[in-house]
Amino acid sequence: MNKTVEDLANRWLKRRPDALSKLESRVLQSTLERTTISKDTNKAIAFHQTFGDRVADTIARTGGSWSFILGFIAFLILWTAGNVWLLTRNAFDPYPFIFLNLILSMVAALQAPVIMMSQNRQTERDRIDAAHDYEVNLKAEIEIMALHEKLDELRHSEIIGLRDEILRLAEQVKRIDEKLSARQAS
């Protein structure tokens, strides 16, 4: 097997070494060094998350769940029922529930950007995962090509060995045939 990234780039990727991306060079180098390239991207991302990132992800995870939706529906029912029941007395938010609309608007105004921040981070995570998947797939392809090459070399050397053995046996058969022919002639 060749021992340089340049040789591997020319041989398996059919490209000049200066045309390789950093990722491809890293994959070829790991192939030469016989090291793994896969890693847990979730751990790396979690390590770099700030407190605000974790809070935004938690809010997005909670705000996008059925338990939040059902809980919020229950809150709205309690609020409206309580105010309708209190209408006969002193309702703190009489119909058309202006204060409730204000609360809902504030929740939506805060929740939407937080969920969008979380989605942006998820998109970035997806990009990192896709790049890592490409890296692992490229390494697997290169390793498979290397195995095919080794098998081809092994098969070729076995065929050469078999050919040499057949030639040797053919010579032996020829000598034996000549000896038998000489005995029959005498």
XYZ file of C-alpha atoms in Angstrom:
186
model
C 0.000 0.000 0.000
C 1.319 3.463 -0.814
C 2.407 5.513 2.127
C 1.433 9.092 1.266
C -1.777 11.065 1.074
C -0.798 12.175 -2.429
C -0.566 8.583 -3.656
C -3.925 7.697 -2.122
C -5.559 10.809 -3.579
C -4.343 9.947 -7.064
C -5.082 6.265 -6.723
C -8.521 6.183 -5.096
C -10.059 9.630 -5.423
C -8.593 10.287 -8.884
C -7.632 13.819 -7.854
C -4.528 15.828 -7.327
C -3.637 16.333 -3.661
C -4.027 20.119 -3.911
C -7.643 19.614 -5.081
C -8.608 17.771 -1.877
C -10.688 19.387 0.828
C -9.450 19.394 4.434
C -11.991 16.699 5.210
C -10.765 14.436 2.401
C -7.131 14.951 3.399
C -8.025 14.077 6.997
C -9.794 10.912 5.827
C -6.815 9.833 3.720
C -4.425 10.575 6.589
C -6.541 8.490 8.971
C -6.479 5.697 6.390
C -2.701 5.792 6.302
C -2.475 5.870 10.094
C -5.130 3.143 10.444
C -7.129 5.251 12.906
C -10.878 5.622 13.274
C -12.620 8.733 12.099
C -16.089 8.320 13.565
C -17.013 10.327 16.634
C -20.073 11.228 18.661
C -21.016 14.638 17.288
C -23.693 15.073 19.964
C -21.053 15.120 22.708
C -18.977 17.688 20.839
C -21.996 19.920 20.283
C -23.231 19.543 23.862
C -19.785 20.526 25.139
C -19.937 23.863 23.264
C -23.541 24.747 24.178
C -24.083 27.800 26.329
C -26.633 28.036 29.106
C -28.886 30.091 26.795
C -28.647 27.401 24.115
C -29.733 24.725 26.562
C -32.611 26.889 27.849
C -33.782 27.630 24.284
C -33.648 23.937 23.375
C -35.596 23.016 26.508
C -38.250 25.662 25.774
C -38.518 24.488 22.160
C -38.729 20.855 23.249
C -41.409 21.692 25.840
C -43.326 24.190 23.670
C -43.504 21.702 20.831
C -44.923 18.859 22.888
C -48.449 17.549 23.332
C -48.185 17.956 27.086
C -47.587 21.706 26.622
C -50.457 22.031 24.138
C -52.874 20.092 26.341
C -51.719 21.959 29.450
C -52.154 25.290 27.698
C -55.629 24.301 26.507
C -56.501 23.400 30.097
C -55.150 26.795 31.248
C -57.268 28.606 28.639
C -60.378 26.669 29.641
C -59.791 27.415 33.326
C -59.128 31.100 32.588
C -62.249 31.574 30.475
C -64.470 29.441 32.727
C -63.180 31.250 35.794
C -63.806 34.650 34.283
C -67.233 33.702 32.928
C -68.177 32.344 36.349
C -66.766 35.461 37.996
C -68.666 37.683 35.544
C -71.590 37.512 37.848
C -69.297 38.999 40.465
C -66.101 40.958 39.920
C -64.210 39.395 36.981
C -60.560 40.426 36.758
C -60.576 39.847 32.953
C -64.128 40.226 31.672
C -65.217 39.130 28.220
C -63.550 39.585 25.537
C -60.601 38.605 27.781
C -58.193 41.408 26.843
C -55.684 40.461 29.547
C -55.656 36.838 28.309
C -54.988 38.075 24.763
C -52.087 40.132 26.094
C -50.622 37.104 27.888
C -51.030 34.923 24.780
C -49.352 37.576 22.625
C -46.432 37.861 25.043
C -45.992 34.079 25.176
C -46.048 33.883 21.376
C -43.671 36.858 21.053
C -41.146 35.190 23.342
C -41.644 31.583 22.346
C -41.359 32.032 18.550
C -37.823 33.510 18.490
C -36.602 30.992 21.073
C -37.935 28.106 18.978
C -36.350 29.638 15.875
C -32.987 29.853 17.677
C -33.305 26.206 18.599
C -34.203 25.295 15.007
C -31.180 27.217 13.717
C -28.931 25.264 16.075
C -30.602 22.029 14.962
C -29.922 22.956 11.338
C -26.268 23.525 12.200
C -26.181 20.163 13.997
C -27.663 18.534 10.895
C -24.927 20.110 8.755
C -22.246 18.815 11.132
C -23.831 15.355 11.129
C -24.030 15.331 7.322
C -20.355 16.323 7.017
C -19.400 13.642 9.530
C -21.488 11.041 7.690
C -19.732 11.977 4.448
C -16.363 11.644 6.171
C -17.188 8.203 7.565
C -18.659 7.033 4.243
C -15.602 8.242 2.333
C -13.313 6.429 4.753
C -15.394 3.253 4.374
C -15.207 3.495 0.578
C -11.443 3.980 0.676
C -11.008 1.037 3.040
C -13.174 -1.132 0.766
C -11.100 -0.092 -2.253
C -7.927 -0.960 -0.323
C -9.358 -4.371 0.551
C -10.305 -4.982 -3.086
C -6.793 -4.038 -4.131
C -5.265 -6.403 -1.589
C -7.561 -9.217 -2.694
C -6.723 -8.563 -6.344
C -2.999 -8.669 -5.545
C -3.454 -11.862 -3.549
C -5.481 -13.489 -6.333
C -2.916 -12.384 -8.915
C -0.016 -13.846 -6.929
C -1.966 -17.092 -6.449
C -2.659 -17.287 -10.190
C 1.039 -16.715 -10.935
C 1.923 -19.441 -8.423
C -0.600 -21.824 -9.947
C 0.697 -21.079 -13.446
C 4.268 -21.790 -12.349
C 3.141 -25.026 -10.672
C 1.261 -26.082 -13.838
C 4.361 -25.383 -15.948
C 6.486 -27.421 -13.532
C 3.999 -30.289 -13.600
C 3.794 -30.094 -17.414
C 7.591 -30.398 -17.586
C 7.468 -33.411 -15.267
C 4.743 -35.038 -17.356
C 6.778 -34.356 -20.489
C 9.897 -35.979 -18.974
C 7.881 -38.947 -17.770
C 6.312 -39.259 -21.210
C 9.759 -39.109 -22.839
C 11.065 -41.820 -20.481
C 8.049 -44.033 -21.213
C 8.460 -43.486 -24.941
C 12.148 -44.358 -24.676
C 11.372 -47.573 -22.739
C 8.730 -48.637 -25.251
C 11.108 -48.037 -28.140
C 13.764 -50.264 -26.594
